[in-house]
Amino acid sequence: MDPNIDAMSQDADMMEEEPEYASSSQGSSSQTSTLTWINWFISLPGHDYYCEVDEDYIEDDFNLTGLQSQVPFWKEALEMVLDVEPEEDTLTIPDVSIIESSAELLYGLVHQRFILTKAGLQAMADRFEQSAFGICPRVYCQGQPVIPCGRVDTPGIDTVKLFCPNCQDIYGPMSTKYSGVDGAFFGTTFPTLFFQTYPAFLSMPFKGFPPPLPSPTSTSATSAQTPSSSASTPSKADANTNPSPIGPPEPQTNPDPYGGQKLPSSGQYVPRIYGFKVSERARSGPRMAWLRNRPDEYDDLAKVDWRGRWLGSRAQAEEGRGGSVVIEKTGESGALFEEDEVLVKSDNEEEEEEEQ
Amino acid sequence: MNEYSTGSDSEYANSWITWFLSTKGNEYFVEIDEDYILDRFNLTGLNGEVVQEYARALDLITDQLEDEDDMDEDLRETIDNSARYLYGLIHARYIITTRGLAKMLDKYRSADFGTCPRVYCYSQPVLPVGLADAPYQKAVKLYCPRCEDLYSPKGSRHGNIDGAYFGTTFPHMLFMVYPHMVPSKGPPVPGPGGPGGPVGHVGGASGLPGYLGHGPTGIGSISTAAAAIKAEVYDPKLFGFRVNESAKLKRWREAMRDE
Ligand SMILES: [Zn+2]
Ligand SMILES: [Zn+2]
């Protein structure tokens, strides 16, 4: 398969000295003498999502518990990953490329565990801050850096995905060079643990601004209501005792210290035809605004029960409004456009259109 | 930039439009019928938008430019740039006509505009859209009819095209005219076509293009909840357990969806 590996297996002398892995990847032979297998492996095309696992971590048997049974030729693969000189009986192995793929599997499984450690999380955080894993392709996430993850923890099932901490959705990598990278080598827990460890990188689950008032023309009324609507944060209310009619409202912070602390990019796309919003009741009208929506304030999150239904008076209000809509709209496919802005729900379902 | 006469494949192109469409980076554009361009009614107001060499740019697009050999390089380049710009502005108008929509639909069906990067959209084909109808405002974006969101094109080749060449109306007009092309919100129905995507998907979802997955899935119904209830969302897990805060947000979104 890999001609270089054939050459290695024929040349036993080369195996005894420092292995020349780089010649199969980058073609640069000048630095090969100091290149470890791990350095070589993570420098391969498409392997740049991996971080470098400390050799100390791999050498500690405790960290490898349970992995032996998942990796064929475990001992030989471990020796390859750690650049250990193989013992004499390795000639029973039919093909070195088998060891090579075992070493990749071993490294990936160890990597899945290592990035959940303090050192691993820190290594990934450094790279996340440099957008080393790319940015969210979603326009309204405004260049938000993403983090690799898997949808399953078992190798061989699904490729690596990218988690965006703003829209909290997952995407396929933009380049096909990652199509051979196993998602299990990053795992399902990693993105969650990462953003619980670094909540400053995670967007808040609410917009963080008080709900917009029905009449956007009166600026003074807007700022006058700001302190009362954010009464849950007394320190901020103090700061706003003398609200300036010009200054923008101060964003609410997340009272949950373990939750996301970053002010979200909460803009949403609003489909329009000739400048008019397409009605949600039109046959081809929008159905997915909820997918990217988030409430204005933290307390709104508690207004639903465990099944995702509105609690109390909100639920009754919804029913009442739903009834009036039925009376208004008796056509089989509904109007294409919103007839009137008043018809648009004036609470926080109203999408906030944000031109960036 | 690429001059008409120096493009590699263009030497023997029989028309300017053919050359334009075959130029790298112009894959999102369709061929505008010459009849449409020649009808001055369709170009109303554009001579005010194209400031330089409007008449000769129009002549170039319709292969009626005369005395090409006598022009100096600067003039030639001005006409070239104006022609590309003018074609884009006419394009935005043309693709919301019946003929234009049909041509763009063909490209959509063969995923010529790419697919949605969102994992739970299952390689749903996307459509180009502008965030503004005026030129020089915003680059072209891609609209996914499954998640109804906007994404940036993958490379700079398409990332620098003016969004005004497609306009804000186009994808929504297309689905208004072809409502049966609105994809279902749920996972694609496994079909005889087998997996089409390059990536194996979890959850039994095949790679069947989403637009073929429509059916008894609530499309065309009045209720958002009925249409959207099958939509999959990412569920963050920590060692197998749901995460408190994202679970709260998920329930809140479900309440918004179902109301
Ligand atoms: Zn995002
Ligand atoms: Zn999508």
Coordinates of C-alpha atoms and ligand atoms in Angstrom, one line a residue:
Chain A
M1 CA 0.0 0.0 0.0
D2 CA 2.5 2.5 1.2
P3 CA 5.7 2.0 -0.8
N4 CA 7.7 3.6 2.0
I5 CA 6.5 1.0 4.5
D6 CA 7.6 -1.8 2.2
A7 CA 11.1 -0.2 2.1
M8 CA 11.1 0.0 5.8
S9 CA 10.3 -3.7 6.3
Q10 CA 13.0 -4.7 3.9
D11 CA 15.6 -2.5 5.5
A12 CA 16.0 -3.8 9.0
D13 CA 18.9 -1.4 9.7
M14 CA 16.6 1.5 9.3
M15 CA 14.2 0.2 11.8
E16 CA 16.9 -0.1 14.5
E17 CA 17.8 3.6 14.1
E18 CA 15.4 6.5 14.2
P19 CA 12.6 5.6 11.7
E20 CA 12.3 7.9 8.7
Y21 CA 8.6 8.5 8.8
A22 CA 8.7 11.9 7.3
S23 CA 9.7 10.6 3.8
S24 CA 6.3 9.1 3.4
S25 CA 4.4 12.3 4.3
Q26 CA 6.2 15.5 3.6
G27 CA 9.2 14.4 1.6
S28 CA 11.4 16.5 3.7
S29 CA 14.3 14.3 4.7
S30 CA 16.4 16.8 6.6
Q31 CA 14.6 16.7 9.9
T32 CA 13.8 13.0 10.0
S33 CA 16.3 12.0 12.6
T34 CA 14.5 13.7 15.4
L35 CA 10.9 13.1 14.2
T36 CA 8.9 10.9 16.5
W37 CA 6.1 8.7 15.2
I38 CA 3.5 10.9 16.9
N39 CA 5.0 14.1 15.3
W40 CA 5.0 12.4 11.9
F41 CA 1.5 11.1 12.3
I42 CA -0.1 14.4 13.3
S43 CA 1.7 16.1 10.5
L44 CA 0.0 14.0 7.8
P45 CA -2.5 15.7 5.6
G46 CA -5.9 15.9 7.4
H47 CA -4.4 14.9 10.7
D48 CA -4.0 18.5 11.9
Y49 CA -7.1 18.2 14.2
Y50 CA -5.2 15.8 16.4
C51 CA -3.1 17.2 19.2
E52 CA 0.1 15.7 20.4
V53 CA -0.5 13.2 23.1
D54 CA 2.3 13.3 25.8
E55 CA 4.4 10.1 25.6
D56 CA 4.2 10.0 29.4
Y57 CA 0.4 9.7 29.1
I58 CA 0.7 6.7 26.7
E59 CA 3.4 5.1 28.8
D60 CA 1.1 5.0 31.9
D61 CA -0.7 1.7 31.6
F62 CA -3.6 3.0 33.7
N63 CA -4.5 5.4 30.8
L64 CA -4.7 2.4 28.4
T65 CA -7.1 0.3 30.4
G66 CA -9.5 -1.6 28.2
L67 CA -7.9 -0.6 25.0
Q68 CA -5.8 -3.7 24.4
S69 CA -8.7 -5.8 23.3
Q70 CA -9.7 -3.2 20.7
V71 CA -6.3 -3.0 18.9
P72 CA -4.8 -5.9 16.9
F73 CA -1.1 -6.4 17.4
W74 CA -1.3 -4.2 20.5
K75 CA 2.3 -4.6 21.7
E76 CA 3.8 -3.9 18.3
A77 CA 1.5 -0.9 17.7
L78 CA 2.4 0.5 21.1
E79 CA 6.1 0.1 20.3
M80 CA 5.6 1.9 17.0
V81 CA 3.7 4.8 18.5
L82 CA 6.3 5.2 21.2
D83 CA 9.3 4.7 18.9
V84 CA 10.4 1.7 20.9
E85 CA 12.9 -0.6 19.2
P86 CA 10.9 -3.8 18.3
E87 CA 11.8 -7.0 19.9
E88 CA 13.1 -9.9 17.8
D89 CA 9.9 -11.9 17.3
T90 CA 8.1 -9.2 15.3
L91 CA 8.9 -11.0 12.0
T92 CA 5.8 -13.2 12.5
I93 CA 3.7 -10.2 11.5
P94 CA 2.7 -10.6 7.8
D95 CA 2.7 -6.9 6.9
V96 CA 4.0 -3.8 8.6
S97 CA 1.0 -1.8 7.2
I98 CA -1.2 -3.8 9.6
I99 CA 0.9 -2.5 12.5
E100 CA 0.6 0.9 11.0
S101 CA -3.2 0.9 11.0
S102 CA -3.1 -0.6 14.5
A103 CA -0.8 2.2 15.7
E104 CA -3.3 4.7 14.2
L105 CA -6.2 3.1 16.0
L106 CA -4.2 3.0 19.2
Y107 CA -3.2 6.6 19.0
G108 CA -6.8 7.6 18.2
L109 CA -8.2 5.8 21.1
V110 CA -5.6 7.2 23.5
H111 CA -6.2 10.6 21.9
Q112 CA -9.9 10.4 22.7
R113 CA -9.0 10.0 26.4
F114 CA -6.1 12.4 26.5
I115 CA -8.1 15.4 25.2
L116 CA -10.4 14.9 28.2
T117 CA -7.5 15.5 30.6
K118 CA -6.4 18.8 31.9
A119 CA -3.3 18.8 29.6
G120 CA -5.3 17.7 26.6
L121 CA -8.0 20.3 27.1
Q122 CA -5.4 23.0 27.4
A123 CA -3.7 21.9 24.3
M124 CA -6.9 21.9 22.4
A125 CA -7.9 25.3 23.9
D126 CA -4.7 26.9 22.6
R127 CA -5.5 25.7 19.1
F128 CA -9.2 26.6 19.3
E129 CA -8.3 30.2 20.2
Q130 CA -6.2 30.3 17.0
S131 CA -9.2 28.9 14.9
A132 CA -7.0 25.9 14.1
F133 CA -10.1 23.8 13.5
G134 CA -11.7 26.3 11.3
I135 CA -14.8 28.5 11.7
C136 CA -18.5 27.8 11.7
P137 CA -19.8 27.9 8.1
R138 CA -23.1 29.4 9.3
V139 CA -23.3 33.0 8.2
Y140 CA -24.9 34.4 11.4
C141 CA -22.2 32.7 13.6
Q142 CA -19.9 35.4 12.2
G143 CA -16.6 33.5 12.1
Q144 CA -17.0 31.6 15.3
P145 CA -14.2 29.0 15.8
V146 CA -15.3 25.4 16.0
I147 CA -14.0 22.3 17.8
P148 CA -13.7 18.7 16.5
C149 CA -15.9 16.0 17.9
G150 CA -17.5 12.6 17.1
R151 CA -21.0 11.4 17.2
V152 CA -20.1 8.0 18.5
D153 CA -17.2 6.8 20.7
T154 CA -16.7 3.5 18.8
P155 CA -14.2 3.8 16.0
G156 CA -15.0 2.8 12.4
I157 CA -18.5 4.2 12.3
D158 CA -18.5 7.9 11.6
T159 CA -16.1 10.6 10.6
V160 CA -15.0 13.7 12.5
K161 CA -17.5 16.5 12.8
L162 CA -17.1 20.1 14.0
F163 CA -19.1 21.6 16.9
C164 CA -19.9 25.3 16.9
P165 CA -20.3 26.8 20.4
N166 CA -22.4 29.6 19.1
C167 CA -25.2 27.8 17.3
Q168 CA -24.4 24.5 19.2
D169 CA -24.8 22.5 16.0
I170 CA -22.4 20.2 14.2
Y171 CA -21.0 20.4 10.7
G172 CA -19.0 18.4 8.3
P173 CA -15.4 19.7 7.8
M174 CA -15.1 22.0 4.8
S175 CA -12.2 20.1 3.2
T176 CA -12.4 16.5 2.0
K177 CA -8.9 15.8 3.5
Y178 CA -10.7 15.1 6.8
S179 CA -13.0 12.5 5.3
G180 CA -10.7 9.7 6.6
V181 CA -10.5 11.0 10.2
D182 CA -12.5 9.0 12.6
G183 CA -14.8 11.0 14.8
A184 CA -14.4 8.5 17.7
F185 CA -10.8 9.7 18.1
F186 CA -12.3 12.9 19.4
G187 CA -15.4 11.4 20.9
T188 CA -18.9 12.6 22.0
T189 CA -17.9 14.0 25.4
F190 CA -15.0 16.2 24.4
P191 CA -16.9 19.3 23.1
T192 CA -19.2 19.4 26.1
L193 CA -16.4 18.9 28.6
F194 CA -14.2 21.4 26.7
F195 CA -16.8 24.2 27.0
Q196 CA -17.7 23.3 30.6
T197 CA -14.0 23.8 31.3
Y198 CA -13.8 27.0 29.3
P199 CA -17.3 28.5 29.6
A200 CA -15.9 31.9 28.3
F201 CA -15.7 30.3 24.9
L202 CA -19.4 29.1 24.9
S203 CA -22.2 31.3 23.8
M204 CA -24.9 32.0 26.4
P205 CA -28.2 30.1 25.8
F206 CA -30.1 33.4 25.7
K207 CA -29.6 36.6 23.8
G208 CA -28.6 38.6 26.8
F209 CA -30.6 41.7 26.0
P210 CA -34.0 42.7 27.3
P211 CA -36.8 42.0 24.9
P212 CA -37.3 44.7 22.3
L213 CA -40.2 47.1 22.9
P214 CA -43.2 47.2 20.5
S215 CA -42.4 50.8 19.5
P216 CA -38.8 51.1 18.4
T217 CA -39.2 54.8 17.7
S218 CA -39.1 56.0 21.3
T219 CA -35.5 55.5 22.4
S220 CA -36.0 57.0 25.8
A221 CA -38.7 54.5 26.7
T222 CA -36.5 51.6 25.8
S223 CA -33.7 52.6 28.1
A224 CA -36.0 53.6 30.9
Q225 CA -37.4 50.1 31.0
T226 CA -33.9 48.5 31.0
P227 CA -33.3 48.5 34.8
S228 CA -36.7 46.9 35.6
S229 CA -36.4 44.1 33.1
S230 CA -33.0 43.1 34.4
A231 CA -33.9 43.2 38.0
S232 CA -32.4 39.8 38.6
T233 CA -29.0 41.4 38.4
P234 CA -28.9 44.1 41.1
S235 CA -25.4 45.3 40.5
K236 CA -26.3 46.2 37.0
A237 CA -29.5 47.9 38.1
D238 CA -27.4 50.1 40.3
A239 CA -25.2 51.0 37.4
N240 CA -28.3 51.9 35.4
T241 CA -29.9 54.2 37.9
N242 CA -29.2 57.1 35.6
P243 CA -29.8 55.5 32.2
S244 CA -28.5 57.5 29.3
P245 CA -31.0 57.6 26.5
I246 CA -28.2 57.1 23.9
G247 CA -26.1 54.4 25.5
P248 CA -26.8 50.8 24.4
P249 CA -28.4 48.5 27.0
E250 CA -25.9 46.4 29.0
P251 CA -26.1 42.7 28.2
Q252 CA -27.2 40.3 30.8
T253 CA -24.7 37.8 32.0
N254 CA -25.3 34.1 32.6
P255 CA -26.1 33.5 36.3
D256 CA -25.1 29.8 35.8
P257 CA -21.3 29.8 36.2
Y258 CA -21.1 26.5 34.4
G259 CA -23.0 27.6 31.4
G260 CA -21.9 29.6 28.4
Q261 CA -20.6 33.1 29.2
K262 CA -20.0 34.5 25.8
L263 CA -22.5 37.0 24.3
P264 CA -24.0 35.0 21.4
S265 CA -24.2 36.0 17.8
S266 CA -27.9 35.6 17.9
G267 CA -28.8 36.9 14.4
Q268 CA -31.1 34.8 12.3
Y269 CA -31.9 34.6 8.7
V270 CA -35.4 35.8 7.7
P271 CA -36.5 34.6 4.2
R272 CA -37.9 37.4 2.1
I273 CA -39.6 37.7 -1.3
Y274 CA -39.3 41.2 -2.8
G275 CA -38.4 42.5 0.7
F276 CA -41.5 41.0 2.4
K277 CA -41.1 38.3 5.0
V278 CA -42.4 34.9 3.8
S279 CA -45.3 33.9 6.1
E280 CA -44.9 30.9 8.3
R281 CA -48.3 29.9 7.1
A282 CA -47.4 29.7 3.5
R283 CA -46.9 26.3 2.0
S284 CA -43.3 26.9 1.3
G285 CA -42.9 29.2 4.3
P286 CA -40.3 29.0 7.1
R287 CA -40.6 26.2 9.6
M288 CA -37.2 26.2 11.2
A289 CA -36.8 29.6 12.9
W290 CA -36.9 27.8 16.3
L291 CA -33.8 25.8 15.4
R292 CA -31.5 28.9 15.7
N293 CA -33.6 30.9 18.1
R294 CA -32.8 31.6 21.8
P295 CA -34.7 33.5 24.4
D296 CA -34.0 37.1 25.3
E297 CA -33.3 36.4 28.9
Y298 CA -32.0 33.6 31.2
D299 CA -35.3 33.2 33.0
D300 CA -37.2 32.5 29.8
L301 CA -35.4 29.1 29.7
A302 CA -37.4 28.0 32.8
K303 CA -40.7 28.8 31.2
V304 CA -41.0 25.3 29.6
D305 CA -41.5 22.0 31.3
W306 CA -39.4 18.8 30.8
R307 CA -41.4 17.9 27.7
G308 CA -40.8 21.2 26.0
R309 CA -44.2 22.8 26.7
W310 CA -44.9 26.2 28.0
L311 CA -45.8 26.5 31.6
G312 CA -48.8 28.3 33.1
S313 CA -50.2 31.5 31.7
R314 CA -47.9 31.4 28.7
A315 CA -49.5 28.2 27.6
Q316 CA -53.0 29.6 27.9
A317 CA -52.0 32.7 26.0
E318 CA -50.6 30.5 23.2
E319 CA -53.9 28.6 23.0
G320 CA -55.9 31.8 22.8
R321 CA -53.8 33.2 20.1
G322 CA -53.7 29.9 18.2
G323 CA -57.5 30.0 18.1
S324 CA -57.7 33.5 16.6
V325 CA -55.2 32.5 13.9
V326 CA -57.4 29.6 12.9
I327 CA -60.4 32.0 12.5
E328 CA -58.3 34.4 10.5
K329 CA -56.7 31.8 8.2
T330 CA -59.1 29.4 6.7
G331 CA -57.4 29.0 3.3
E332 CA -55.8 25.6 2.7
S333 CA -52.3 26.8 2.1
G334 CA -52.3 30.2 3.9
A335 CA -51.1 33.6 2.7
L336 CA -47.6 33.8 1.3
F337 CA -46.7 37.0 3.1
E338 CA -47.2 38.3 6.6
E339 CA -50.1 40.7 6.0
D340 CA -49.2 43.0 8.8
E341 CA -46.3 43.3 11.2
V342 CA -48.9 43.3 14.0
L343 CA -49.8 39.8 13.0
V344 CA -46.2 38.8 13.6
K345 CA -45.8 37.5 17.1
S346 CA -44.5 40.3 19.1
D347 CA -42.8 38.3 21.8
N348 CA -39.5 36.6 21.5
E349 CA -40.5 34.4 18.7
E350 CA -40.1 37.4 16.4
E351 CA -36.8 36.7 14.8
E352 CA -34.2 39.3 15.2
E353 CA -32.8 40.2 11.9
E354 CA -29.2 41.2 12.1
E355 CA -27.3 42.4 9.2
Q356 CA -23.7 41.9 10.0
Chain B
M1 CA -8.2 39.8 -14.9
N2 CA -9.4 37.1 -17.2
E3 CA -9.8 38.6 -20.6
Y4 CA -12.2 37.2 -23.0
S5 CA -9.4 36.6 -25.5
T6 CA -6.9 35.1 -23.1
G7 CA -9.0 32.5 -21.2
S8 CA -7.6 29.0 -21.7
D9 CA -10.9 27.4 -22.9
S10 CA -12.3 30.5 -24.4
E11 CA -10.4 30.8 -27.6
Y12 CA -12.9 28.9 -29.5
A13 CA -16.0 29.7 -27.4
N14 CA -18.7 30.6 -29.7
S15 CA -20.3 33.2 -27.5
W16 CA -19.4 35.5 -24.6
I17 CA -22.0 33.9 -22.4
T18 CA -20.6 30.4 -23.1
W19 CA -17.2 31.7 -22.2
F20 CA -18.4 33.4 -19.1
L21 CA -20.2 30.3 -17.8
S22 CA -17.2 28.1 -18.4
T23 CA -14.9 30.4 -16.5
K24 CA -13.8 29.0 -13.2
G25 CA -15.8 30.5 -10.3
N26 CA -18.9 31.1 -12.4
E27 CA -20.5 27.8 -11.7
Y28 CA -23.4 29.3 -9.9
F29 CA -24.6 31.2 -12.9
V30 CA -27.1 29.9 -15.6
E31 CA -27.3 30.9 -19.2
I32 CA -29.6 33.9 -19.7
D33 CA -31.7 33.6 -22.8
E34 CA -30.5 36.0 -25.4
D35 CA -34.2 37.0 -26.0
Y36 CA -34.4 38.1 -22.4
I37 CA -31.3 40.3 -22.7
L38 CA -32.4 41.8 -26.0
D39 CA -35.7 42.8 -24.6
R40 CA -34.8 46.3 -23.3
F41 CA -37.8 46.2 -20.9
N42 CA -36.0 43.6 -18.8
L43 CA -33.0 45.9 -18.4
T44 CA -34.9 48.9 -17.1
G45 CA -32.8 50.9 -14.8
L46 CA -29.6 48.9 -15.3
N47 CA -27.9 51.6 -17.5
G48 CA -27.9 53.7 -14.4
E49 CA -26.2 51.0 -12.4
V50 CA -23.5 50.2 -14.9
V51 CA -21.7 53.4 -15.0
Q52 CA -19.0 52.7 -17.6
E53 CA -19.5 51.5 -21.1
Y54 CA -23.0 50.2 -20.6
A55 CA -23.8 50.0 -24.3
R56 CA -20.6 48.3 -25.3
A57 CA -20.8 45.9 -22.4
L58 CA -24.2 44.9 -23.5
D59 CA -22.9 44.5 -27.0
L60 CA -20.1 42.3 -25.7
I61 CA -22.6 40.0 -23.8
T62 CA -24.7 39.6 -26.9
D63 CA -21.7 39.1 -29.2
Q64 CA -22.3 42.3 -31.1
L65 CA -19.3 44.3 -30.0
E66 CA -17.6 45.9 -33.0
D67 CA -14.1 47.1 -33.6
E68 CA -12.7 45.0 -30.8
D69 CA -9.3 44.9 -32.3
D70 CA -8.9 48.7 -32.4
M71 CA -9.5 49.1 -28.6
D72 CA -6.7 49.7 -26.2
E73 CA -6.2 47.4 -23.2
D74 CA -7.7 49.7 -20.7
L75 CA -10.9 50.3 -22.6
R76 CA -11.2 46.6 -23.3
E77 CA -10.8 45.8 -19.6
T78 CA -13.4 48.4 -18.7
I79 CA -15.9 46.8 -21.1
D80 CA -15.0 43.3 -19.8
N81 CA -15.6 44.2 -16.2
S82 CA -18.8 46.1 -17.0
A83 CA -20.0 43.1 -19.0
R84 CA -19.5 40.7 -16.1
Y85 CA -21.2 43.1 -13.8
L86 CA -24.1 43.7 -16.1
Y87 CA -24.5 40.0 -16.7
G88 CA -24.7 39.5 -12.9
L89 CA -27.4 42.2 -12.5
I90 CA -29.5 40.8 -15.4
H91 CA -29.0 37.3 -13.9
A92 CA -30.6 38.4 -10.6
R93 CA -33.7 39.4 -12.6
Y94 CA -33.7 36.5 -14.9
I95 CA -33.5 33.7 -12.3
I96 CA -36.8 34.8 -10.8
T97 CA -38.6 34.4 -14.2
T98 CA -40.2 31.1 -15.1
R99 CA -37.4 30.2 -17.5
G100 CA -34.7 31.2 -15.1
L101 CA -36.2 29.4 -12.1
A102 CA -36.4 26.2 -14.2
K103 CA -32.8 26.4 -15.1
M104 CA -31.7 27.1 -11.5
L105 CA -33.9 24.2 -10.4
D106 CA -31.9 21.9 -12.7
K107 CA -28.7 23.0 -11.1
Y108 CA -30.2 22.6 -7.6
R109 CA -31.2 19.1 -8.4
S110 CA -27.7 18.2 -9.4
A111 CA -26.3 20.0 -6.3
D112 CA -24.3 22.3 -8.5
F113 CA -24.4 24.9 -5.7
G114 CA -23.0 22.4 -3.1
T115 CA -24.6 20.9 -0.1
C116 CA -25.4 22.0 3.4
P117 CA -22.5 21.5 5.8
R118 CA -24.9 20.9 8.7
V119 CA -24.6 17.2 9.7
Y120 CA -28.3 16.8 10.3
C121 CA -29.2 18.2 6.8
Y122 CA -27.7 15.0 5.2
S123 CA -26.0 16.7 2.3
Q124 CA -29.1 18.7 1.4
P125 CA -28.4 20.7 -1.9
V126 CA -28.4 24.4 -1.3
L127 CA -29.2 27.5 -3.4
P128 CA -27.3 30.8 -3.8
V129 CA -28.9 33.9 -2.3
G130 CA -28.0 37.5 -1.7
L131 CA -28.3 39.3 1.6
A132 CA -28.9 42.5 -0.3
D133 CA -30.3 43.3 -3.8
A134 CA -27.9 46.2 -4.3
P135 CA -24.5 45.4 -5.6
Y136 CA -21.2 45.8 -3.7
Q137 CA -23.0 45.1 -0.3
K138 CA -22.6 41.4 0.6
A139 CA -21.0 38.3 -1.0
V140 CA -23.2 35.5 -2.2
K141 CA -24.4 33.0 0.5
L142 CA -25.9 29.6 0.3
Y143 CA -29.5 28.9 1.5
C144 CA -30.3 25.4 2.8
P145 CA -34.0 24.7 2.5
R146 CA -33.9 22.0 5.1
C147 CA -32.5 24.0 8.1
E148 CA -33.6 27.3 6.4
D149 CA -30.3 28.9 7.3
L150 CA -27.4 30.6 5.4
Y151 CA -23.9 29.3 5.0
S152 CA -20.8 30.7 3.4
P153 CA -19.4 29.0 0.2
K154 CA -16.5 26.7 0.8
G155 CA -13.8 28.5 -1.0
S156 CA -12.8 32.0 -2.0
R157 CA -13.7 31.1 -5.6
H158 CA -17.4 31.5 -4.8
G159 CA -16.9 33.5 -1.6
N160 CA -16.2 36.7 -3.5
I161 CA -19.2 36.7 -5.9
D162 CA -21.6 39.6 -5.4
G163 CA -24.7 38.4 -3.7
A164 CA -26.7 40.9 -5.8
Y165 CA -26.2 38.7 -8.8
F166 CA -28.6 36.2 -7.2
G167 CA -30.7 38.5 -5.0
T168 CA -32.6 38.1 -1.8
T169 CA -35.8 36.7 -3.4
F170 CA -34.5 33.9 -5.6
P171 CA -34.5 30.7 -3.4
H172 CA -37.8 31.6 -1.8
M173 CA -39.4 32.3 -5.1
L174 CA -38.2 29.0 -6.3
F175 CA -39.9 27.1 -3.5
M176 CA -43.0 29.2 -3.9
V177 CA -43.2 28.1 -7.5
Y178 CA -42.1 24.5 -6.8
P179 CA -43.4 23.8 -3.3
H180 CA -43.0 20.1 -3.8
M181 CA -39.3 20.6 -4.0
V182 CA -39.2 21.8 -0.4
P183 CA -37.3 19.0 1.4
S184 CA -38.6 17.2 4.4
K185 CA -37.2 18.3 7.7
G186 CA -36.5 14.8 8.9
P187 CA -33.8 12.3 7.9
P188 CA -33.9 11.3 4.3
V189 CA -36.0 8.3 3.5
P190 CA -33.7 5.3 2.6
G191 CA -34.2 4.6 -1.0
P192 CA -32.8 2.3 -3.7
G193 CA -30.2 4.9 -4.6
G194 CA -28.1 3.9 -1.7
P195 CA -25.7 6.2 0.1
G196 CA -24.7 9.1 -2.0
G197 CA -22.6 11.1 0.4
P198 CA -18.9 10.5 1.0
V199 CA -19.3 10.1 4.7
G200 CA -21.0 7.3 6.6
H201 CA -23.9 8.6 8.6
V202 CA -25.1 7.4 12.0
G203 CA -28.8 6.6 12.5
G204 CA -29.7 4.8 9.4
A205 CA -29.8 7.9 7.3
S206 CA -28.7 7.2 3.8
G207 CA -27.1 9.7 1.5
L208 CA -30.3 10.2 -0.6
P209 CA -30.6 13.8 -1.5
G210 CA -33.0 15.5 0.7
Y211 CA -35.2 16.8 -2.1
L212 CA -36.1 13.2 -2.9
G213 CA -37.0 12.6 0.6
H214 CA -40.3 14.5 0.6
G215 CA -43.5 12.6 1.1
P216 CA -45.9 12.3 4.0
T217 CA -43.7 14.4 6.2
G218 CA -45.9 17.4 6.8
I219 CA -44.5 19.7 4.0
G220 CA -47.2 21.9 2.9
S221 CA -49.0 21.8 6.2
I222 CA -49.9 25.0 7.9
S223 CA -48.3 24.1 11.2
T224 CA -44.7 24.6 11.9
A225 CA -44.7 21.9 14.5
A226 CA -46.1 19.3 12.1
A227 CA -43.4 20.0 9.5
A228 CA -40.5 20.5 11.8
I229 CA -41.1 17.8 14.5
K230 CA -38.9 15.3 12.7
A231 CA -36.0 17.6 12.3
E232 CA -33.0 16.3 14.1
V233 CA -30.9 18.5 16.4
Y234 CA -27.5 17.9 17.9
D235 CA -27.7 16.7 21.5
P236 CA -24.6 17.5 23.5
K237 CA -23.6 14.7 25.8
L238 CA -21.2 14.4 28.7
F239 CA -20.1 10.8 29.4
G240 CA -23.4 9.8 28.0
F241 CA -25.6 12.2 30.0
R242 CA -27.5 15.2 28.6
V243 CA -26.1 18.6 29.6
N244 CA -28.3 20.7 31.7
E245 CA -28.0 24.1 30.0
S246 CA -28.2 22.8 26.4
A247 CA -31.1 20.6 27.4
K248 CA -32.9 23.6 28.7
L249 CA -32.3 25.5 25.5
K250 CA -33.4 22.5 23.5
R251 CA -36.7 22.3 25.4
W252 CA -37.3 26.0 24.9
R253 CA -36.7 25.6 21.2
E254 CA -39.2 22.7 21.1
A255 CA -41.8 24.9 22.8
M256 CA -41.2 27.6 20.2
R257 CA -41.5 25.0 17.4
D258 CA -44.7 23.5 18.7
E259 CA -46.6 26.6 19.5
Ligands
ZN1 ZN -22.3 28.1 14.4
ZN2 ZN -29.1 22.7 6.2

